[in-house]
XYZ file of N, CA, C and O in Angstrom:
576
model
N 83.495 103.793 112.142
C 84.815 104.345 112.349
C 85.418 104.648 110.979
O 85.485 103.778 110.133
N 85.850 105.872 110.789
C 86.454 106.245 109.511
C 87.920 105.836 109.494
O 88.536 105.631 110.540
N 88.484 105.735 108.292
C 89.900 105.370 108.193
C 90.775 106.438 108.827
O 91.796 106.115 109.439
N 90.398 107.717 108.723
C 91.199 108.781 109.337
C 91.229 108.604 110.854
O 92.288 108.704 111.483
N 90.079 108.313 111.444
C 90.003 108.094 112.896
C 90.784 106.844 113.275
O 91.509 106.828 114.268
N 90.642 105.802 112.493
C 91.362 104.555 112.743
C 92.863 104.792 112.733
O 93.579 104.352 113.636
N 93.360 105.505 111.741
C 94.800 105.763 111.654
C 95.274 106.662 112.786
O 96.393 106.501 113.276
N 94.437 107.583 113.243
C 94.790 108.417 114.389
C 94.964 107.549 115.627
O 95.942 107.686 116.362
N 94.045 106.623 115.842
C 94.140 105.703 116.982
C 95.394 104.844 116.851
O 96.146 104.672 117.810
N 95.650 104.314 115.669
C 96.836 103.474 115.455
C 98.116 104.265 115.681
O 99.064 103.745 116.267
N 98.159 105.520 115.234
C 99.351 106.348 115.436
C 99.627 106.542 116.925
O 100.757 106.413 117.383
N 98.564 106.877 117.680
C 98.750 107.085 119.109
C 99.191 105.803 119.798
O 100.047 105.820 120.669
N 98.623 104.696 119.393
C 98.976 103.423 120.011
C 100.399 103.012 119.639
O 101.104 102.416 120.445
N 100.827 103.342 118.437
C 102.178 102.981 118.003
C 103.236 103.734 118.794
O 104.378 103.295 118.879
N 102.862 104.852 119.406
C 103.807 105.621 120.200
C 104.033 105.016 121.581
O 104.901 105.484 122.317
N 103.251 104.019 121.946
C 103.460 103.367 123.231
C 104.777 102.602 123.207
O 105.299 102.238 122.156
N 105.291 102.322 124.376
C 106.639 101.760 124.489
C 106.800 100.373 123.884
O 107.803 100.093 123.252
N 105.857 99.491 124.061
C 106.094 98.124 123.593
C 105.019 97.666 122.629
O 103.855 98.026 122.740
N 105.439 96.846 121.705
C 104.534 96.300 120.698
C 103.421 95.487 121.347
O 102.275 95.532 120.929
N 103.766 94.740 122.401
C 102.778 93.901 123.073
C 101.668 94.749 123.689
O 100.499 94.397 123.621
N 102.043 95.886 124.276
C 101.047 96.773 124.876
C 100.131 97.325 123.792
O 98.914 97.351 123.947
N 100.710 97.758 122.672
C 99.913 98.281 121.559
C 98.933 97.221 121.084
O 97.730 97.472 120.954
N 99.441 96.033 120.844
C 98.616 94.949 120.330
C 97.499 94.608 121.313
O 96.341 94.486 120.928
N 97.834 94.472 122.598
C 96.834 94.128 123.602
C 95.759 95.201 123.723
O 94.570 94.887 123.783
N 96.170 96.468 123.750
C 95.182 97.545 123.892
C 94.294 97.639 122.665
O 93.091 97.874 122.773
N 94.874 97.451 121.489
C 94.087 97.488 120.262
C 93.081 96.348 120.236
O 91.905 96.539 119.924
N 93.529 95.151 120.607
C 92.625 94.005 120.627
C 91.518 94.181 121.657
O 90.362 93.837 121.397
N 91.839 94.708 122.825
C 90.826 94.944 123.855
C 89.760 95.921 123.360
O 88.559 95.689 123.531
N 90.202 97.011 122.765
C 89.253 98.006 122.266
C 88.418 97.437 121.121
O 87.213 97.659 121.044
N 89.048 96.678 120.246
C 88.316 96.073 119.133
C 87.265 95.090 119.654
O 86.132 95.080 119.172
N 87.639 94.252 120.615
C 86.669 93.299 121.185
C 85.499 94.041 121.810
O 84.352 93.627 121.669
N 85.809 95.123 122.517
C 84.756 95.908 123.154
C 83.775 96.430 122.107
O 82.564 96.472 122.340
N 84.294 96.791 120.949
C 83.452 97.330 119.880
C 82.912 96.258 118.932
O 82.168 96.565 118.016
N 83.320 94.999 119.135
C 82.876 93.925 118.251
C 83.529 93.952 116.889
O 82.950 93.509 115.896
N 84.756 94.469 116.820
C 85.470 94.601 115.555
C 86.550 93.527 115.465
O 87.275 93.277 116.422
N 86.680 92.936 114.305
C 87.736 91.962 114.047
C 89.016 92.696 113.690
O 88.991 93.659 112.924
N 90.149 92.237 114.236
C 91.450 92.812 113.912
C 92.254 91.766 113.151
O 92.488 90.671 113.665
N 92.631 92.111 111.922
C 93.447 91.220 111.101
C 94.915 91.600 111.295
O 95.244 92.782 111.355
N 95.819 90.629 111.367
C 97.232 90.936 111.609
C 97.915 91.580 110.406
O 97.380 91.583 109.295
N 99.104 92.097 110.656
C 99.934 92.624 109.573
C 100.250 91.473 108.623
O 100.552 90.358 109.054
N 100.141 91.744 107.333
C 100.382 90.725 106.309
C 100.989 91.426 105.098
O 100.348 92.291 104.503
N 102.218 91.051 104.738
C 102.895 91.735 103.629
C 102.135 91.604 102.316
O 102.348 92.400 101.406
N 101.243 90.636 102.206
C 100.507 90.454 100.953
C 99.314 91.387 100.819
O 98.801 91.563 99.712
N 98.865 91.991 101.940
C 97.692 92.869 101.865
C 97.795 94.154 102.673
O 97.105 95.121 102.362
N 98.609 94.206 103.723
C 98.678 95.389 104.584
C 99.247 96.583 103.834
O 100.198 96.457 103.057
N 98.665 97.740 104.113
C 99.204 99.006 103.621
C 100.156 99.546 104.689
O 100.386 98.890 105.704
N 100.690 100.742 104.500
C 101.565 101.330 105.507
C 100.785 101.590 106.794
O 101.235 101.249 107.884
N 99.604 102.181 106.668
C 98.749 102.465 107.816
C 97.698 101.381 107.975
O 97.447 100.597 107.063
N 97.052 101.373 109.119
C 95.925 100.472 109.335
C 94.817 100.841 108.357
O 94.638 102.007 108.012
N 94.090 99.845 107.900
C 92.999 100.080 106.955
C 91.760 99.309 107.396
O 91.833 98.420 108.235
N 90.644 99.673 106.815
C 89.403 98.944 107.031
C 89.204 98.005 105.853
O 89.450 98.381 104.712
N 88.786 96.789 106.133
C 88.513 95.856 105.043
C 87.258 95.063 105.374
O 86.839 94.974 106.525
N 86.671 94.504 104.348
C 85.459 93.730 104.520
C 85.739 92.552 105.438
O 86.769 91.897 105.345
N 84.816 92.299 106.344
C 84.955 91.184 107.281
C 83.883 90.155 106.952
O 82.741 90.265 107.382
N 84.257 89.148 106.188
C 83.306 88.115 105.761
C 82.718 87.372 106.957
O 81.539 87.015 106.961
N 83.520 87.147 107.990
C 83.029 86.433 109.177
C 81.944 87.246 109.882
O 80.924 86.696 110.306
N 82.146 88.562 109.995
C 81.137 89.414 110.630
C 79.857 89.431 109.799
O 78.744 89.403 110.341
N 80.017 89.471 108.487
C 78.844 89.455 107.608
C 78.055 88.161 107.794
O 76.835 88.171 107.851
N 78.756 87.036 107.933
C 78.086 85.742 108.138
C 77.394 85.691 109.502
O 76.288 85.176 109.616
N 78.037 86.229 110.554
C 77.393 86.275 111.875
C 76.115 87.090 111.806
O 75.092 86.732 112.393
N 76.158 88.209 111.062
C 74.978 89.054 110.931
C 73.865 88.285 110.221
O 72.719 88.299 110.641
N 74.201 87.576 109.137
C 73.195 86.799 108.404
C 72.580 85.718 109.291
O 71.373 85.485 109.253
N 73.404 85.058 110.091
C 72.913 84.011 110.986
C 71.963 84.605 112.025
O 70.901 84.046 112.298
N 72.359 85.748 112.619
C 71.508 86.394 113.614
C 70.196 86.854 112.994
O 69.122 86.714 113.594
N 70.257 87.372 111.781
C 69.045 87.807 111.095
C 68.130 86.618 110.820
O 66.922 86.682 111.067
N 68.694 85.507 110.344
C 67.890 84.312 110.080
C 67.242 83.806 111.353
O 66.066 83.421 111.354
N 67.958 83.810 112.473
C 67.405 83.360 113.745
C 66.272 84.278 114.196
O 65.254 83.816 114.708
N 66.449 85.568 113.984
C 65.420 86.532 114.360
C 64.162 86.325 113.524
O 63.042 86.330 114.043
N 64.343 86.119 112.235
C 63.191 85.924 111.354
C 62.494 84.591 111.616
O 61.287 84.470 111.416
N 63.254 83.593 112.091
C 62.677 82.279 112.359
C 61.987 82.206 113.715
O 61.245 81.251 113.983
N 62.212 83.185 114.578
C 61.605 83.174 115.912
C 60.093 83.305 115.779
O 59.594 84.043 114.934
N 59.367 82.572 116.629
C 57.906 82.681 116.566
C 57.445 84.082 116.945
O 58.109 84.761 117.729
N 56.326 84.514 116.367
C 55.815 85.851 116.693
C 55.611 85.984 118.195
O 55.135 85.075 118.859
N 56.005 87.123 118.735
C 55.827 87.387 120.156
C 56.872 86.737 121.040
O 56.724 86.741 122.258
N 57.897 86.134 120.445
C 58.946 85.511 121.259
C 59.586 86.591 122.116
O 60.023 87.611 121.620
N 59.619 86.347 123.436
C 60.110 87.371 124.339
C 61.525 87.123 124.811
O 62.107 87.957 125.474
N 62.083 85.981 124.505
C 63.437 85.668 124.965
C 64.443 86.311 124.030
O 64.901 85.703 123.082
N 64.778 87.565 124.307
C 65.704 88.273 123.420
C 67.123 87.747 123.539
O 67.924 87.937 122.647
N 67.461 87.074 124.651
C 68.796 86.491 124.771
C 68.948 85.333 123.790
O 70.005 85.133 123.204
N 67.876 84.563 123.599
C 67.924 83.436 122.663
C 67.741 83.899 121.226
O 68.208 83.248 120.298
N 67.059 85.024 121.037
C 66.793 85.547 119.698
C 67.218 87.005 119.613
O 66.382 87.894 119.531
N 68.521 87.259 119.651
C 68.956 88.660 119.630
C 68.671 89.310 118.284
O 68.730 88.664 117.251
N 68.345 90.581 118.327
C 68.165 91.321 117.077
C 69.535 91.516 116.451
O 70.495 91.828 117.151
N 69.655 91.302 115.152
C 70.967 91.488 114.524
C 71.383 92.949 114.560
O 70.556 93.844 114.494
N 72.672 93.157 114.707
C 73.221 94.504 114.643
C 73.167 94.931 113.183
O 73.798 94.324 112.333
N 72.415 95.954 112.904
C 72.215 96.367 111.517
C 73.428 97.099 110.940
O 73.511 97.335 109.763
N 74.373 97.454 111.800
C 75.581 98.124 111.325
C 76.616 97.057 110.992
O 77.051 96.325 111.852
N 77.009 96.989 109.756
C 78.045 96.027 109.361
C 79.401 96.625 109.716
O 79.752 97.693 109.249
N 80.144 95.950 110.586
C 81.445 96.438 111.011
C 82.533 95.847 110.121
O 82.657 94.635 110.025
N 83.330 96.669 109.502
C 84.476 96.137 108.753
C 85.556 95.686 109.727
O 85.518 96.015 110.915
N 86.511 94.929 109.239
C 87.649 94.503 110.052
C 88.751 95.549 109.938
O 88.825 96.294 108.969
N 89.619 95.582 110.939
C 90.798 96.441 110.896
C 91.963 95.569 110.443
O 92.223 94.523 111.026
N 92.654 95.996 109.415
C 93.890 95.327 108.975
C 95.048 96.180 109.493
O 95.151 97.354 109.166
N 95.886 95.597 110.327
C 97.006 96.346 110.875
C 97.992 96.714 109.781
O 98.229 95.940 108.853
N 98.559 97.914 109.901
C 99.479 98.431 108.898
C 100.919 98.018 109.138
O 101.330 97.752 110.276
N 101.681 98.014 108.069
C 103.082 97.605 108.124
C 103.923 98.496 109.034
O 104.888 98.042 109.632
N 103.548 99.771 109.159
C 104.364 100.652 109.974
C 104.293 100.309 111.458
O 105.084 100.802 112.250
N 103.374 99.432 111.851
C 103.298 98.987 113.237
C 104.298 97.878 113.547
O 104.461 97.494 114.698
N 104.978 97.370 112.521
C 105.972 96.313 112.744
C 107.215 96.945 113.363
O 107.855 97.807 112.758
N 107.511 96.516 114.570
C 108.650 97.061 115.305
C 109.950 96.797 114.543
O 110.189 95.686 114.078
N 110.761 97.815 114.394
C 112.082 97.791 113.747
C 112.030 97.657 112.218
O 113.076 97.489 111.598
N 110.859 97.729 111.610
C 110.781 97.731 110.148
C 110.939 99.177 109.690
O 110.197 100.060 110.135
N 111.910 99.429 108.825
C 112.184 100.807 108.409
C 111.039 101.366 107.566
O 110.348 100.631 106.859
N 110.857 102.674 107.659
C 109.825 103.351 106.867
C 110.097 103.171 105.382
O 109.161 103.011 104.588
N 111.374 103.173 105.004
C 111.722 102.974 103.598
C 111.292 101.586 103.131
O 110.759 101.439 102.026
N 111.486 100.579 103.964
C 111.086 99.215 103.607
C 109.573 99.121 103.471
O 109.067 98.470 102.555
N 108.839 99.780 104.367
C 107.369 99.786 104.273
C 106.951 100.326 102.912
O 106.123 99.722 102.215
N 107.529 101.452 102.518
C 107.197 102.043 101.219
C 107.532 101.133 100.053
O 106.755 101.005 99.102
N 108.694 100.484 100.119
C 109.090 99.580 99.030
C 108.188 98.348 98.966
O 107.844 97.882 97.873
N 107.797 97.821 100.115
C 106.912 96.638 100.140
C 105.587 96.962 99.462
O 105.106 96.216 98.612
N 105.000 98.087 99.848
C 103.703 98.480 99.288
C 103.826 98.786 97.798
O 103.007 98.334 96.991
N 104.864 99.528 97.419
C 105.039 99.911 96.013
C 105.262 98.686 95.120
O 104.647 98.572 94.049
N 106.113 97.769 95.550
C 106.381 96.574 94.731
C 105.138 95.695 94.623
O 104.867 95.126 93.570
N 104.367 95.618 95.683
C 103.149 94.799 95.664
C 102.086 95.397 94.746
O 101.281 94.681 94.156
N 102.077 96.733 94.603
C 101.112 97.376 93.709
C 101.386 97.028 92.260
O 100.461 96.984 91.449
N 102.652 96.768 91.926
C 102.995 96.362 90.564
C 102.438 94.978 90.267
O 101.858 94.749 89.222
N 102.651 94.053 91.199
C 102.076 92.708 91.107
C 102.296 91.997 92.436
O 103.157 92.374 93.220
N 101.491 90.980 92.682
C 101.584 90.225 93.940
C 102.932 89.529 94.039
O 103.561 89.200 93.026
N 103.359 89.301 95.264
C 104.612 88.578 95.481
C 104.410 87.095 95.212
O 103.396 86.516 95.594
N 105.395 86.482 94.540
C 105.338 85.047 94.251
C 105.675 84.215 95.481
O 105.094 83.157 95.705
N 106.646 84.680 96.261
C 107.101 83.965 97.446
C 107.971 84.914 98.267
O 108.126 86.085 97.921
N 108.544 84.401 99.349
C 109.364 85.237 100.220
C 110.589 85.782 99.484
O 110.946 86.951 99.645
N 111.220 84.942 98.684
C 112.397 85.409 97.938
C 112.038 86.562 97.001
O 112.804 87.517 96.863
N 110.877 86.481 96.367
C 110.412 87.551 95.489
C 110.187 88.836 96.288
O 110.569 89.925 95.854
N 109.587 88.725 97.464
C 109.374 89.873 98.342
C 110.707 90.520 98.706
O 110.882 91.733 98.561
N 111.660 89.718 99.169
C 112.965 90.230 99.584
C 113.672 90.929 98.430
O 114.220 92.025 98.585
N 113.627 90.319 97.253
C 114.311 90.877 96.083
C 113.653 92.164 95.607
O 114.306 93.198 95.465
N 112.351 92.128 95.375
C 111.670 93.286 94.797
C 111.551 94.459 95.766
O 111.595 95.622 95.355
N 111.383 94.179 97.059
C 111.275 95.256 98.043
C 112.640 95.641 98.609
O 112.726 96.533 99.452
N 113.683 94.962 98.129
C 115.060 95.254 98.547
C 115.190 95.291 100.064
O 115.690 96.254 100.656
N 114.752 94.212 100.704
C 114.767 94.146 102.162
C 116.143 93.735 102.675
O 116.720 92.757 102.201
N 116.638 94.480 103.645
C 117.909 94.100 104.257
C 117.632 93.121 105.405
O 116.476 92.802 105.703
N 118.695 92.662 106.030
C 118.562 91.657 107.081
C 117.669 92.145 108.228
O 116.823 91.404 108.733
N 117.841 93.398 108.638
C 117.032 93.946 109.722
C 115.550 93.960 109.387
O 114.706 93.632 110.237
N 115.226 94.343 108.149
C 113.830 94.366 107.718
C 113.244 92.961 107.668
O 112.107 92.722 108.084
N 114.042 92.011 107.166
C 113.571 90.618 107.107
C 113.330 90.073 108.512
O 112.314 89.410 108.761
N 114.229 90.386 109.428
C 114.063 89.916 110.803
C 112.851 90.548 111.470
O 112.117 89.894 112.215
N 112.617 91.834 111.196
C 111.455 92.523 111.768
C 110.159 91.894 111.274
O 109.241 91.642 112.064
N 110.076 91.618 109.970
C 108.873 90.980 109.413
C 108.699 89.573 109.964
O 107.573 89.162 110.284
N 109.794 88.859 110.103
C 109.717 87.499 110.631
C 109.249 87.508 112.075
O 108.387 86.707 112.468
N 109.789 88.408 112.890
C 109.392 88.494 114.302
C 107.922 88.852 114.445
O 107.251 88.408 115.385
N 107.405 89.646 113.498
C 105.992 90.052 113.532
C 105.086 89.015 112.876
O 103.870 89.190 112.844
N 105.671 87.965 112.320
C 104.916 86.932 111.610
C 104.065 87.567 110.512
O 102.920 87.201 110.293
N 104.678 88.536 109.829
C 103.973 89.277 108.787
C 104.155 88.614 107.435
O 103.611 88.982 106.460
């Protein structure tokens, strides 16, 4: 899945009426595809959804590969010895613009201030990104 396709899917899903529906549908589709979905996080999320390395998926792949290589020759129980999926799936990191009631201006300020340097704490985030009460409440409600 390319980032352009991912962002197209996220845009369409963000147009749905409720955040819960968007989140549930995204998680269902990701599970169906075997993709990990990482939540919105002010310390790493961009404005749009992004693809990032999924260390857990990489470890599952290594474990499956080791089990396959350790299987005795001619082992026919493919359920017990599944072939590893050779396609490494990155994780989806949800974007800040999916946070309900977070202003577009605040999203831009959060990303821009973080590019200068990482946030020290919540107070640093609020000060440097110039977040108003509504933006702070939106981030808090999203547990971002």
